Short mmCIF file of C-alpha atoms and ligand atoms in Angstrom, two decimals:
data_model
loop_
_atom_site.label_atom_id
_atom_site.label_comp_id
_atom_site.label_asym_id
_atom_site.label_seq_id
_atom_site.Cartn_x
_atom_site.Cartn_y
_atom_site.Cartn_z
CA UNK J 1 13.89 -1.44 0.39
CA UNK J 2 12.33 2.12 0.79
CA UNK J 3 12.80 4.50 3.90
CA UNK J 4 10.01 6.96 3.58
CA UNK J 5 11.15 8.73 6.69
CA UNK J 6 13.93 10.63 4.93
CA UNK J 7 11.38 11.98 2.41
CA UNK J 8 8.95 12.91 5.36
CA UNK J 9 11.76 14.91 7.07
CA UNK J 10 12.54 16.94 4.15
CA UNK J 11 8.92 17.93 3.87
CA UNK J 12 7.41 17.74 7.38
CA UNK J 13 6.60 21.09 8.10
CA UNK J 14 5.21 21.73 4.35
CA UNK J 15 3.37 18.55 4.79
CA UNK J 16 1.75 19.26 8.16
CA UNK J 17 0.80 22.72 7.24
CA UNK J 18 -1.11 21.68 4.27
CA UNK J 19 -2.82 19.14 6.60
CA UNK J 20 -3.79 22.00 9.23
CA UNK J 21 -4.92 23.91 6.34
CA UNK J 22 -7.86 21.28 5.39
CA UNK J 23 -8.31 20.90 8.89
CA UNK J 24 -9.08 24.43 9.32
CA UNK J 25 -11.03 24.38 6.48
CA UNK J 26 -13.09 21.57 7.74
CA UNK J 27 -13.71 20.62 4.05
CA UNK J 28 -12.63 17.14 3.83
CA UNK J 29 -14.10 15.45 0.77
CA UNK J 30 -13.29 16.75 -2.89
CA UNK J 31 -13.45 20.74 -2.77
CA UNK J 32 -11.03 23.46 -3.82
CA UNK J 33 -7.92 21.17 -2.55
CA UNK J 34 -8.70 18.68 -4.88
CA UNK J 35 -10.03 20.66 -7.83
CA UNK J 36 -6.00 22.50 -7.16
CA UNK J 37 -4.28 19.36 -7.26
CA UNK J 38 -6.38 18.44 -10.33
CA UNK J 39 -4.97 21.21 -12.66
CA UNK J 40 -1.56 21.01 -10.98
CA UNK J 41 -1.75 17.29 -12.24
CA UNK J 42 -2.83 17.97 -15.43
CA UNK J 43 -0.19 20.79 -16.07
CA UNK J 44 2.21 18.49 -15.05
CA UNK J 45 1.68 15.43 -17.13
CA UNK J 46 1.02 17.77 -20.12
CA UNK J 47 -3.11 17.11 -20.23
CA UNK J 48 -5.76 19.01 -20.36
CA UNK J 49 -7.97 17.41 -17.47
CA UNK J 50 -7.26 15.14 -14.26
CA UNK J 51 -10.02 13.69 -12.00
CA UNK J 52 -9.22 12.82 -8.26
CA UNK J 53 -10.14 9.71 -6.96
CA UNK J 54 -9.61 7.45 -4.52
CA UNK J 55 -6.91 4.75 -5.45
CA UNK J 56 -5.17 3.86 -8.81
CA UNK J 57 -7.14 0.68 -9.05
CA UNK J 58 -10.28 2.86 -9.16
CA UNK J 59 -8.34 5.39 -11.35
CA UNK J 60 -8.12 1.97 -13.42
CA UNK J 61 -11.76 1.72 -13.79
CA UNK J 62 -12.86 5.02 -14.14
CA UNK J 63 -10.29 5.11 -17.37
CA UNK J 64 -11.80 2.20 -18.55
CA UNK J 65 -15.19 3.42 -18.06
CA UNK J 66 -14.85 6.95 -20.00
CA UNK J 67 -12.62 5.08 -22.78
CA UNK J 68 -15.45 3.31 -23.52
CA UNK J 69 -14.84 -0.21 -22.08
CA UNK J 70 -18.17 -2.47 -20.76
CA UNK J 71 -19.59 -5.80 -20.74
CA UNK J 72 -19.06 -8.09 -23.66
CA UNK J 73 -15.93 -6.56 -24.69
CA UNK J 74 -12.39 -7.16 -24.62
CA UNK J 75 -9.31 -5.24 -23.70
CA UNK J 76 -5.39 -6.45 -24.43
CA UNK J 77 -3.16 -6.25 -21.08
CA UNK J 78 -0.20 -7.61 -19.47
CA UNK J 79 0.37 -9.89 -18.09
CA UNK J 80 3.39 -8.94 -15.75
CA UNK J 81 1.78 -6.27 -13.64
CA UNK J 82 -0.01 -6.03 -10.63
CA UNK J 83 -3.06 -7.39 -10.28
CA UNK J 84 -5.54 -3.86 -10.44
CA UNK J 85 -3.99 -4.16 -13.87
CA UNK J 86 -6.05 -6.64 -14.96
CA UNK J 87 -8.90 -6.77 -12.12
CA UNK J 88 -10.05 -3.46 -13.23
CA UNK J 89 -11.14 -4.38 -16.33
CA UNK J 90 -13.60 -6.89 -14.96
CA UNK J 91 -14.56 -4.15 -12.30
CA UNK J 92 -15.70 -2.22 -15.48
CA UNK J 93 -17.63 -5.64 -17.09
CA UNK J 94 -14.78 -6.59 -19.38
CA UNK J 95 -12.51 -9.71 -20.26
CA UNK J 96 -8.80 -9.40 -19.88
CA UNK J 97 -6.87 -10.76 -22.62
CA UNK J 98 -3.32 -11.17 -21.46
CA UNK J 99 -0.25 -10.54 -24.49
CA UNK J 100 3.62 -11.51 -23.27
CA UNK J 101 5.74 -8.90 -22.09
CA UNK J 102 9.36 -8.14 -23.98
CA UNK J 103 12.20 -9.77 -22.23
CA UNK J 104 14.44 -6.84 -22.05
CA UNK J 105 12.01 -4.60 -20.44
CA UNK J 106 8.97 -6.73 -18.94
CA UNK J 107 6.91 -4.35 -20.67
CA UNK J 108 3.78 -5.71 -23.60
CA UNK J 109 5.43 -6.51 -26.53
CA UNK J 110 3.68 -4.49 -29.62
CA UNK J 111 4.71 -7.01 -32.02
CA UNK J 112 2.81 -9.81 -30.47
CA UNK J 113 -0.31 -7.19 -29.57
CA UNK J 114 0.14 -6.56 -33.29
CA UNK J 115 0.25 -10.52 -34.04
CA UNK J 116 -2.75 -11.47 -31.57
CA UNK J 117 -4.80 -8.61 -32.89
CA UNK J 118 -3.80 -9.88 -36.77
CA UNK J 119 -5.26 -13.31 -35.74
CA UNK J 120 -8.61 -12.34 -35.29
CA UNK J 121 -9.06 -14.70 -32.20
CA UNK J 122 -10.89 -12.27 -30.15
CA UNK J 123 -14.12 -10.65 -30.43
CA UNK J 124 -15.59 -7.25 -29.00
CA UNK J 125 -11.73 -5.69 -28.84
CA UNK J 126 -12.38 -2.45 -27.21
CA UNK J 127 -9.11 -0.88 -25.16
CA UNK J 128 -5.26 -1.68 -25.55
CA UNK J 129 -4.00 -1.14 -21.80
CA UNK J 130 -0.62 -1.14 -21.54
CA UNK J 131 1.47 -0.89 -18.14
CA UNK J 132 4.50 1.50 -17.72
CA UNK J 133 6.24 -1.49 -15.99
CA UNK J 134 8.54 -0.34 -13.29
CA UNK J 135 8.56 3.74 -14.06
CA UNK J 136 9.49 2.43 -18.30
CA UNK J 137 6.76 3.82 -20.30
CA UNK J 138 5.72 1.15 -23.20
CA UNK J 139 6.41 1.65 -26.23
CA UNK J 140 3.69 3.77 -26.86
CA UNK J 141 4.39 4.96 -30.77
CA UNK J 142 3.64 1.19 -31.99
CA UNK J 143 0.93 0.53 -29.72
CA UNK J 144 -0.71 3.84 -31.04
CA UNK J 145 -0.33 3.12 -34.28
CA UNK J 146 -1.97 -0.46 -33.81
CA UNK J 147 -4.25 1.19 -31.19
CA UNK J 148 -5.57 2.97 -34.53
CA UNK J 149 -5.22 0.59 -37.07
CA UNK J 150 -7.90 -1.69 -35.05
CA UNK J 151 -9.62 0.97 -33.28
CA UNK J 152 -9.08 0.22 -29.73
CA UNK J 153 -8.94 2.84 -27.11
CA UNK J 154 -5.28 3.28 -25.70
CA UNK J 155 -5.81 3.76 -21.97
CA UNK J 156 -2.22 3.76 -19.76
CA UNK J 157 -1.95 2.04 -16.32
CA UNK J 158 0.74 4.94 -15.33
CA UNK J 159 0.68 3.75 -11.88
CA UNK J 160 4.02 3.37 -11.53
CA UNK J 161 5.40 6.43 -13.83
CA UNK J 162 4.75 9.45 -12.46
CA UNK J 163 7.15 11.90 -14.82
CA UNK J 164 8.05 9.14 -17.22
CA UNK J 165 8.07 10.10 -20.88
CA UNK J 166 8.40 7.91 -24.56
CA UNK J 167 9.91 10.16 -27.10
CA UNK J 168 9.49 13.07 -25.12
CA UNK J 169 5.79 13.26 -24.29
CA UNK J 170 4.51 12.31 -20.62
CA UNK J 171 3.50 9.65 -19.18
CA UNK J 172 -0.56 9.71 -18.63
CA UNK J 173 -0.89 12.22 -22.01
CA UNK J 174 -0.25 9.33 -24.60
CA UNK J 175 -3.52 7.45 -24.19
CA UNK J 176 -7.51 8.41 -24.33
CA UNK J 177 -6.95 8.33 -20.63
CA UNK J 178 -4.57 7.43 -18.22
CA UNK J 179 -4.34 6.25 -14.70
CA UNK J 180 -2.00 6.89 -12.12
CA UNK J 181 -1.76 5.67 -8.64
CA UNK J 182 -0.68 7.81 -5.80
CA UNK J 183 -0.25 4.36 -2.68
CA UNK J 184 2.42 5.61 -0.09
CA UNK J 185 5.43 4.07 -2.44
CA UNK J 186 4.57 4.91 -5.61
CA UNK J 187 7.20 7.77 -6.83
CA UNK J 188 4.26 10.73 -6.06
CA UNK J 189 2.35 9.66 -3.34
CA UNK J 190 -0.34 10.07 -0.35
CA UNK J 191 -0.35 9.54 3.10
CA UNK J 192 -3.01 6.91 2.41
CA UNK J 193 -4.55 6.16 -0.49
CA UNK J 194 -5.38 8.32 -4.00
CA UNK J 195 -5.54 8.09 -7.12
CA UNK J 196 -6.18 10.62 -10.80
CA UNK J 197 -7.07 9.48 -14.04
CA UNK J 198 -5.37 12.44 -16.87
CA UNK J 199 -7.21 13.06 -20.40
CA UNK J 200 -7.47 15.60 -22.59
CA UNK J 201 -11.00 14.55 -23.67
CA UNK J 202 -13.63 17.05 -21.69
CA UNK J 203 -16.44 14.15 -21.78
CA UNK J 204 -14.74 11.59 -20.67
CA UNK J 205 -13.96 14.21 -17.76
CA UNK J 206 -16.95 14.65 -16.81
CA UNK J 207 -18.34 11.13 -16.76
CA UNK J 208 -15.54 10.31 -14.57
CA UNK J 209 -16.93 12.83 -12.20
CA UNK J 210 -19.86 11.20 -12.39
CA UNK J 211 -18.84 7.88 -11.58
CA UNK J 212 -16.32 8.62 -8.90
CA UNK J 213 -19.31 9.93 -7.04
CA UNK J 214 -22.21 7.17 -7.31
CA UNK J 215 -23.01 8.66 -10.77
CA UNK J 216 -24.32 11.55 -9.81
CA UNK J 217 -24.02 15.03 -11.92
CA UNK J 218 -25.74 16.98 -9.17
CA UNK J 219 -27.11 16.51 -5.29
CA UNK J 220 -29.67 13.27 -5.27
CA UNK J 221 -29.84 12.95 -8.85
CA UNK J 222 -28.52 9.51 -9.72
CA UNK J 223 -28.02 8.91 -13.56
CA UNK J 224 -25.70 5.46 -13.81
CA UNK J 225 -24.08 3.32 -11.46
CA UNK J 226 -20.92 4.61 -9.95
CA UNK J 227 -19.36 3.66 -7.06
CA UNK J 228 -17.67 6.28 -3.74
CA UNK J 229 -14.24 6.86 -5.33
CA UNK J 230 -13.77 10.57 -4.58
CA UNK J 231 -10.41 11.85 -3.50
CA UNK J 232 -10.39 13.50 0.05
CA UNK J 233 -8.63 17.04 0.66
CA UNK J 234 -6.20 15.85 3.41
CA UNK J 235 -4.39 13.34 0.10
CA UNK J 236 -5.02 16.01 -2.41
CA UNK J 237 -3.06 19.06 -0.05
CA UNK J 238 -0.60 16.41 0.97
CA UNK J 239 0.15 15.80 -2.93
CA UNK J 240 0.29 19.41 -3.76
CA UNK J 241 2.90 20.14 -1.17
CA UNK J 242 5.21 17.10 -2.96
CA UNK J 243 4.26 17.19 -6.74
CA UNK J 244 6.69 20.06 -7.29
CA UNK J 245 9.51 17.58 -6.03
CA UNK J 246 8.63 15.16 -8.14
CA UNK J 247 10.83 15.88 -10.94
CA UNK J 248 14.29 16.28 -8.39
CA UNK J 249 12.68 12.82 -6.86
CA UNK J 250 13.30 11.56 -10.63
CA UNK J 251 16.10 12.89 -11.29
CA UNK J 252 17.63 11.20 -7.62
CA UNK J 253 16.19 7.89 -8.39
CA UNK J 254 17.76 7.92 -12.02
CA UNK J 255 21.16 8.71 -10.65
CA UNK J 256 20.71 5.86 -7.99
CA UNK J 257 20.22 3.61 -10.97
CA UNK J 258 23.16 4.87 -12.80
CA UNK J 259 24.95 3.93 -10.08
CA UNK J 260 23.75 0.37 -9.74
CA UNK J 261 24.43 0.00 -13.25
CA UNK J 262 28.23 1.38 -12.82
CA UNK J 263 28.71 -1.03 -9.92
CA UNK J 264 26.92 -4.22 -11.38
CA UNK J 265 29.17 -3.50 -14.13
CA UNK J 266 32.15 -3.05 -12.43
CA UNK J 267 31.69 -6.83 -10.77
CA UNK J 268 31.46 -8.19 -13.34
CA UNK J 269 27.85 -10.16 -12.21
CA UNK J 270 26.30 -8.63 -15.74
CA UNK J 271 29.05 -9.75 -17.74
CA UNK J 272 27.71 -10.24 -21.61
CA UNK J 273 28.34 -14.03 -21.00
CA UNK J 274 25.68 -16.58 -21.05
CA UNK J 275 26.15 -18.06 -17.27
CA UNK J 276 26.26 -14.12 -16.20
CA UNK J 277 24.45 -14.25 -12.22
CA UNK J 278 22.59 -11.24 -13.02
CA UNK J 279 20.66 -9.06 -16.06
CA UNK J 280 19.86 -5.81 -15.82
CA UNK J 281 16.43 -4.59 -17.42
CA UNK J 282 16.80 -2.90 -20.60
CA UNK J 283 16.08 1.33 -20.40
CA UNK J 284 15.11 2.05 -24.08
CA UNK J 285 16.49 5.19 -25.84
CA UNK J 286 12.76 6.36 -26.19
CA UNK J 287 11.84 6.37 -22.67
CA UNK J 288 12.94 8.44 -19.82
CA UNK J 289 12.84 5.92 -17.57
CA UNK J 290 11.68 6.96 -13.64
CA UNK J 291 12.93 3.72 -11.70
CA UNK J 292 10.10 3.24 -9.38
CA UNK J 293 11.70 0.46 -9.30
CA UNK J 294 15.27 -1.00 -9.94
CA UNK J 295 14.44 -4.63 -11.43
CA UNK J 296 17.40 -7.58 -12.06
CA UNK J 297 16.94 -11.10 -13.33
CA UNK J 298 18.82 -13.03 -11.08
CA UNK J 299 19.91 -17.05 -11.06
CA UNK J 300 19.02 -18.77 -8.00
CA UNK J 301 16.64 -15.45 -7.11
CA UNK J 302 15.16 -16.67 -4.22
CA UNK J 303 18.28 -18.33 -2.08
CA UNK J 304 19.39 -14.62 -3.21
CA UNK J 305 16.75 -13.25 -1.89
CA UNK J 306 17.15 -14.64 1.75
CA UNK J 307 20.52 -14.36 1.72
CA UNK J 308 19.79 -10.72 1.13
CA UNK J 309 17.49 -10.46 4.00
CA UNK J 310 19.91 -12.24 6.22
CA UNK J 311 21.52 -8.94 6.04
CA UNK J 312 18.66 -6.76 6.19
CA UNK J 313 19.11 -6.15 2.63
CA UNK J 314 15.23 -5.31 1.70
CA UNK J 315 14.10 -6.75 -1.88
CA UNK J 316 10.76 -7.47 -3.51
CA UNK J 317 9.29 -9.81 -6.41
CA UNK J 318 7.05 -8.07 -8.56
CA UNK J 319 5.47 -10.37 -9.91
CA UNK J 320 5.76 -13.65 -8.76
CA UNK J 321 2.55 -15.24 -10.30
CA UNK J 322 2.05 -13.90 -13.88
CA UNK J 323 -2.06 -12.54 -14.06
CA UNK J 324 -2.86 -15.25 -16.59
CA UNK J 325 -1.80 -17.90 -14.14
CA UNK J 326 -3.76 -16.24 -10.88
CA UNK J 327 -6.47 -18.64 -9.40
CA UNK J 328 -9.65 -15.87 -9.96
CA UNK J 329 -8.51 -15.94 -13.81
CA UNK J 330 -8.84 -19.51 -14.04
CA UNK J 331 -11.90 -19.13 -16.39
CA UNK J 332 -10.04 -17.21 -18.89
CA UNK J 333 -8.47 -20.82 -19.90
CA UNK J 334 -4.93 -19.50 -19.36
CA UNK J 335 -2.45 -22.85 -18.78
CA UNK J 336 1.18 -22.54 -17.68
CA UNK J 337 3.86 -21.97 -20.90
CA UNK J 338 1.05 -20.10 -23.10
CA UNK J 339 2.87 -16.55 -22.12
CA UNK J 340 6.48 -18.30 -21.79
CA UNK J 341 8.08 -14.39 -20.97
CA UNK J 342 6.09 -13.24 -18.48
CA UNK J 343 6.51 -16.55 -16.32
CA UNK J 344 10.07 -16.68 -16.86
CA UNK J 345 10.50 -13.12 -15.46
CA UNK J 346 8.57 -14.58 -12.51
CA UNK J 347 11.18 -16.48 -11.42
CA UNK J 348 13.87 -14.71 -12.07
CA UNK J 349 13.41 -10.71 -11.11
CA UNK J 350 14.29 -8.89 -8.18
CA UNK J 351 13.59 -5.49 -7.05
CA UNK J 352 16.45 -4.09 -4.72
CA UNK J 353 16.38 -0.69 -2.71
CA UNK J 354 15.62 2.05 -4.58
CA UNK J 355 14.44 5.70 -3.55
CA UNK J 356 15.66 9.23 -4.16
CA UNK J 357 17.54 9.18 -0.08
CA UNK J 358 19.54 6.41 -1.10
CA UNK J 359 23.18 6.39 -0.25
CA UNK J 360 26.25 5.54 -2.42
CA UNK J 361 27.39 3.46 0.98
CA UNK J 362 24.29 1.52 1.04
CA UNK J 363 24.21 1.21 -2.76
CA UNK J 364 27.73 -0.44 -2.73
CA UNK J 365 26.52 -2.94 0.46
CA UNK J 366 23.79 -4.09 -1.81
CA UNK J 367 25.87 -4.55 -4.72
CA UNK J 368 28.77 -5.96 -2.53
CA UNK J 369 26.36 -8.66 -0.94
CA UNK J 370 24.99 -9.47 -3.99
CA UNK J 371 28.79 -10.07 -5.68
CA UNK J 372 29.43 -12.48 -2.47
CA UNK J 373 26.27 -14.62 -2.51
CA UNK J 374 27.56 -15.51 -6.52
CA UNK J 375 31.00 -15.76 -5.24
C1 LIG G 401 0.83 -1.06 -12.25
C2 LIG G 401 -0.17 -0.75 -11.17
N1 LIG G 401 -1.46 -0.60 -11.50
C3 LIG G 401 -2.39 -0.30 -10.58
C4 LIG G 401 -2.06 -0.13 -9.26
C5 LIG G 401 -3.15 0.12 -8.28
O1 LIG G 401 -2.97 1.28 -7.53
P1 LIG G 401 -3.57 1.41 -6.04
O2 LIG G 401 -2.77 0.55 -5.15
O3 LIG G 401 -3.42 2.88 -5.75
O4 LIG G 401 -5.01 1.03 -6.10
C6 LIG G 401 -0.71 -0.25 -8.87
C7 LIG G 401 -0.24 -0.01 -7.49
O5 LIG G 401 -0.40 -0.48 -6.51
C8 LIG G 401 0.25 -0.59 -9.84
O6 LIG G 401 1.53 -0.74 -9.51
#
């Protein structure tokens, strides 16, 4: 499904010398390292700021925090994501309010934001959080414009799209802020856990500063509750020595997918007909899409699934409970069919192997084994 050792061998020596480097300095927690990777971050996603931190989940909540999100209000999610998605905005004293996801992408669908938001239904709206599902940035025009029309704060859970763009601008510079997660598979990522929230707002900057270290502006002074979410030096050097990659990473993965596409294609399992096996998810012209993951809709996905496994064939569901149907949201009165998209893709998608080291062989085994298990 993903061999990070080929990535590690390409940058070993880069990687450990940065490591011996914050060893030497014996500065572990925040520091110069991190306040580097925090402009090198921000240049690259095309903001003005980035804060460290220490996972995207609490990149999630400090976004949500500085945008202006709290108890009694509301903000509009997915709710085909994982779970941090959502979770985060109770973390910051908020109530979830879950929108279906277009079928063709998996990503919110602005025309039903557009139509929940028309009816009125909730109170206390505060933030619009859409997901760049998969390395697909949202449509982010439309969800601006409504963003604006009903004055909710657009905050981006970018976990997933490092160097995605819609229309040309980057991910994580769309929104009032933006999170992105840096977990060992994401497209960027840590030997551990990290996180950085982007924004080109200075104050919400500097609250998130705050926050990520127990609210405090200076030594022992304490003004708010924040929690320990700083970023350590060892992640942020680590990230430094692979963010310049990033883009050839990208470009790799996007080539990988072309490929899939050609093949799938070539099989004949995405035929236009009706009883076609398999779907592809939709890439729309807007986005520059980043394929953290590749993502089909499969019949029978989960005798697939094993028979894929059988062969060592590594695959993943993301998502295979919808957020609005997870036990701990129970209280949000969410009942099975009320977001009919989202829990179709459920039981239908299918993420198979994907990463930039990915070979045209294995590629064609994948697509090979998939053609026989339909055969
Ligand atoms: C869409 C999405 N949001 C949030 C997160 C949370 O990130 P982390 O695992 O770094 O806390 C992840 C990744 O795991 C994710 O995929």
């Amino acid at each position: 499904m993903l061999d990070l050792a080929r990535q590690y061998a390409t940058i070993r020596a880069e990687a450990l010398a940065a490591i011996e480097r914050v060893c030497s300095s014996q500065h572990y927690i925040l520091g110069e390292e991190v306040e580097a990777f925090e402009h090198e971050l921000a240049d690259f996603c095309g903001t003005a700021l980035a804060v460290g931190c220490n996972s995207g989940t609490d990149a999630l909540w400090l976004a949500l925090l500085a945008a202006g999100a709290g108890p009694g209000d509301s903000v509009i999610t997915t709710p085909f994501s994982f779970f941090a998605s959502a979770s985060a905005i109770v973390r910051a004293g908020a109530r979830p309010v879950f929108v279906d996801v277009d079928p063709h992408t998996l990503n919110l669908d602005p025309t039903l934001v557009e139509a929940h938001l028309r009816t009125g239904k909730s109170t206390r709206q505060r933030a619009l959080l859409p997901v760049h599902l998969y390395g697909q940035c949202a449509p982010m025009d439309v969800l601006q414009r409504i963003a604006d029309e009903f004055q909710l704060a657009l905050v981006e859970d970018a976990a997933q799209a490092i160097g995605a763009s819609w229309n040309g601008r980057r991910a994580g510079s769309m929104g009032a802020t933006a999170a992105f997660s840096f977990y060992p598979s994401k497209n960027l990522s840590a030997y551990g856990d990290a996180g950085v929230v982007t924004t080109n707002n200075p104050d919400f900057a500097a609250r998130m500063r705050r926050l990520r270290n127990h609210g405090s502006p200076s030594r022992y002074l304490h003004e708010e509750f924040g929690w320990n979410s700083r970023l350590d030096a060892i992640q942020a050097a680590v990230l430094r020595v692979k963010l310049p990659h990033v883009e050839t990473w990208n470009r790799q993965r996007r080539e990988r997918a072309a490929t899939y596409d050609r093949l799938f294609t070539q099989s004949g399992l995405t035929s236009a007909t009706s009883d076609a096996p398999i779907r592809v998810l939709a890439t729309t012209p807007q986005a520059h899409h980043v394929f953290h993951q590749y993502v089909i809709r499969a019949r029978r996905r989960d005798d697939l699934r094993q028979f894929l496994a059988n062969r060592k064939i590594g695959s993943e569901v993301y998502y295979p409970i919808p957020l609005h149907l997870q036990p701990v949201f129970a209280h949000l009165g969410y009942t099975e069919g009320d977001l009919p998209e989202a829990e179709h893709a459920a039981r239908e998608v299918l993420a198979i192997p994907m990463f930039p080291e990915l070979t045209d062989d294995e590629q064609q085994w994948v697509v090979e084994s998939i053609a026989e298990f339909y055969s």
